[in-house]
């Protein structure tokens, strides 16, 4: 059975005190929940990761990073290396978020390097991709998504895919209150899985968790997560409030 995942991407929100409070609340609200085949992750800002790791140690909540640099170390002022993340005990990094692509110029070439560095350091990658509104309006969304996947991930060996989680995040649905309909999400997720099956094997494709991201909230999570190819969500806004976030975990 594929692993279900709810991951909270806190983006550039929550100072250290607020991060501690939110992590505490999430841990405490999850205490009575039995999580079977379900993983819960939070991705705080870098400077707050250590504190959140302390709070979530020995709980089912995992901590992920929102980004990392492609080089292993060196003169890259202001950047964070994979080894710094693993030395904190982190096992997962989010890469390719549309905000990184849009505001920080991350392209397929950079992301290919980042994915490779992350996997070399035994980090699991949550790889984000998705079309912008103009692509969808012009009917190019499948083509765009296919290229994003193919250009960065299709040189990976089959073994490396055991450390990859996909997050389809249509850019027009991120932080906009607009959500892909359950049908649109399922259609794209099934397309993605078919692409992987065609390039690798059906068995490999069936094992890859594909998350949906874009204005997931307690009121729409259940119908999105009920789709056979939607294995959970990467959550922005609704992950900043413990009650909402935990409600999403309960939505499977
Ligand atoms: P929202 O849930 O705020 O739309 O953000 C989604 C997202 O970008 C998660 O990475």
Tab-separated table of N, CA, C and O and ligand atoms in Angstrom, residues 9 11 97 99 169 173-175 214-216 234-237, ligand 1:
chain	number	residue	atom	x	y	z
A	9	UNK	N	3.994	22.996	4.618
A	9	UNK	CA	5.068	23.881	4.181
A	9	UNK	C	4.790	25.252	4.791
A	9	UNK	O	3.907	25.970	4.334
A	11	UNK	N	6.512	27.822	4.713
A	11	UNK	CA	7.063	28.915	3.891
A	11	UNK	C	7.778	29.936	4.792
A	11	UNK	O	8.383	29.542	5.788
A	97	UNK	N	9.810	23.919	-5.465
A	97	UNK	CA	8.549	24.617	-5.225
A	97	UNK	C	8.381	25.752	-6.226
A	97	UNK	O	9.349	26.413	-6.598
A	99	UNK	N	7.415	28.651	-5.912
A	99	UNK	CA	7.924	29.957	-5.443
A	99	UNK	C	9.436	30.028	-5.611
A	99	UNK	O	9.984	31.092	-5.877
A	169	UNK	N	1.527	20.699	-7.802
A	169	UNK	CA	0.966	21.936	-7.266
A	169	UNK	C	0.680	22.901	-8.416
A	169	UNK	O	1.576	23.634	-8.859
A	173	UNK	N	-3.449	27.511	-8.190
A	173	UNK	CA	-4.215	27.111	-7.001
A	173	UNK	C	-3.444	27.377	-5.709
A	173	UNK	O	-3.952	27.134	-4.621
A	174	UNK	N	-2.210	27.890	-5.822
A	174	UNK	CA	-1.393	28.078	-4.619
A	174	UNK	C	-1.686	29.418	-3.966
A	174	UNK	O	-1.491	30.472	-4.587
A	175	UNK	N	-2.192	29.361	-2.754
A	175	UNK	CA	-2.436	30.582	-1.994
A	175	UNK	C	-3.529	31.462	-2.582
A	175	UNK	O	-3.683	32.615	-2.199
A	214	UNK	N	-2.200	23.058	-3.211
A	214	UNK	CA	-2.878	24.223	-3.783
A	214	UNK	C	-4.203	24.443	-3.089
A	214	UNK	O	-5.196	23.817	-3.439
A	215	UNK	N	-4.166	25.285	-2.042
A	215	UNK	CA	-5.382	25.645	-1.304
A	215	UNK	C	-6.137	24.439	-0.736
A	215	UNK	O	-7.369	24.406	-0.744
A	216	UNK	N	-5.380	23.444	-0.266
A	216	UNK	CA	-6.033	22.335	0.447
A	216	UNK	C	-6.422	22.845	1.824
A	216	UNK	O	-5.623	23.489	2.514
A	234	UNK	N	0.436	18.610	0.063
A	234	UNK	CA	1.463	19.546	0.519
A	234	UNK	C	0.707	20.845	0.782
A	234	UNK	O	0.094	21.413	-0.119
A	235	UNK	N	0.748	21.256	2.039
A	235	UNK	CA	-0.191	22.272	2.496
A	235	UNK	C	0.542	23.554	2.875
A	235	UNK	O	1.507	23.500	3.649
A	236	UNK	N	0.071	24.671	2.398
A	236	UNK	CA	0.644	25.958	2.776
A	236	UNK	C	-0.182	26.587	3.885
A	236	UNK	O	-0.038	26.251	5.063
A	237	UNK	N	-1.072	27.478	3.511
A	237	UNK	CA	-1.858	28.269	4.470
A	237	UNK	C	-2.472	27.456	5.607
A	237	UNK	O	-2.361	27.832	6.778
B	1	LIG	P1	-1.492	26.858	-0.107
B	1	LIG	O1	-1.987	25.644	0.597
B	1	LIG	O2	-1.385	28.065	0.771
B	1	LIG	O3	-2.262	27.114	-1.378
B	1	LIG	O4	0.009	26.545	-0.572
B	1	LIG	C1	0.276	25.364	-1.221
B	1	LIG	C2	1.731	25.203	-1.312
B	1	LIG	O5	2.416	25.960	-1.995
B	1	LIG	C3	2.372	24.149	-0.511
B	1	LIG	O6	3.704	24.006	-0.840
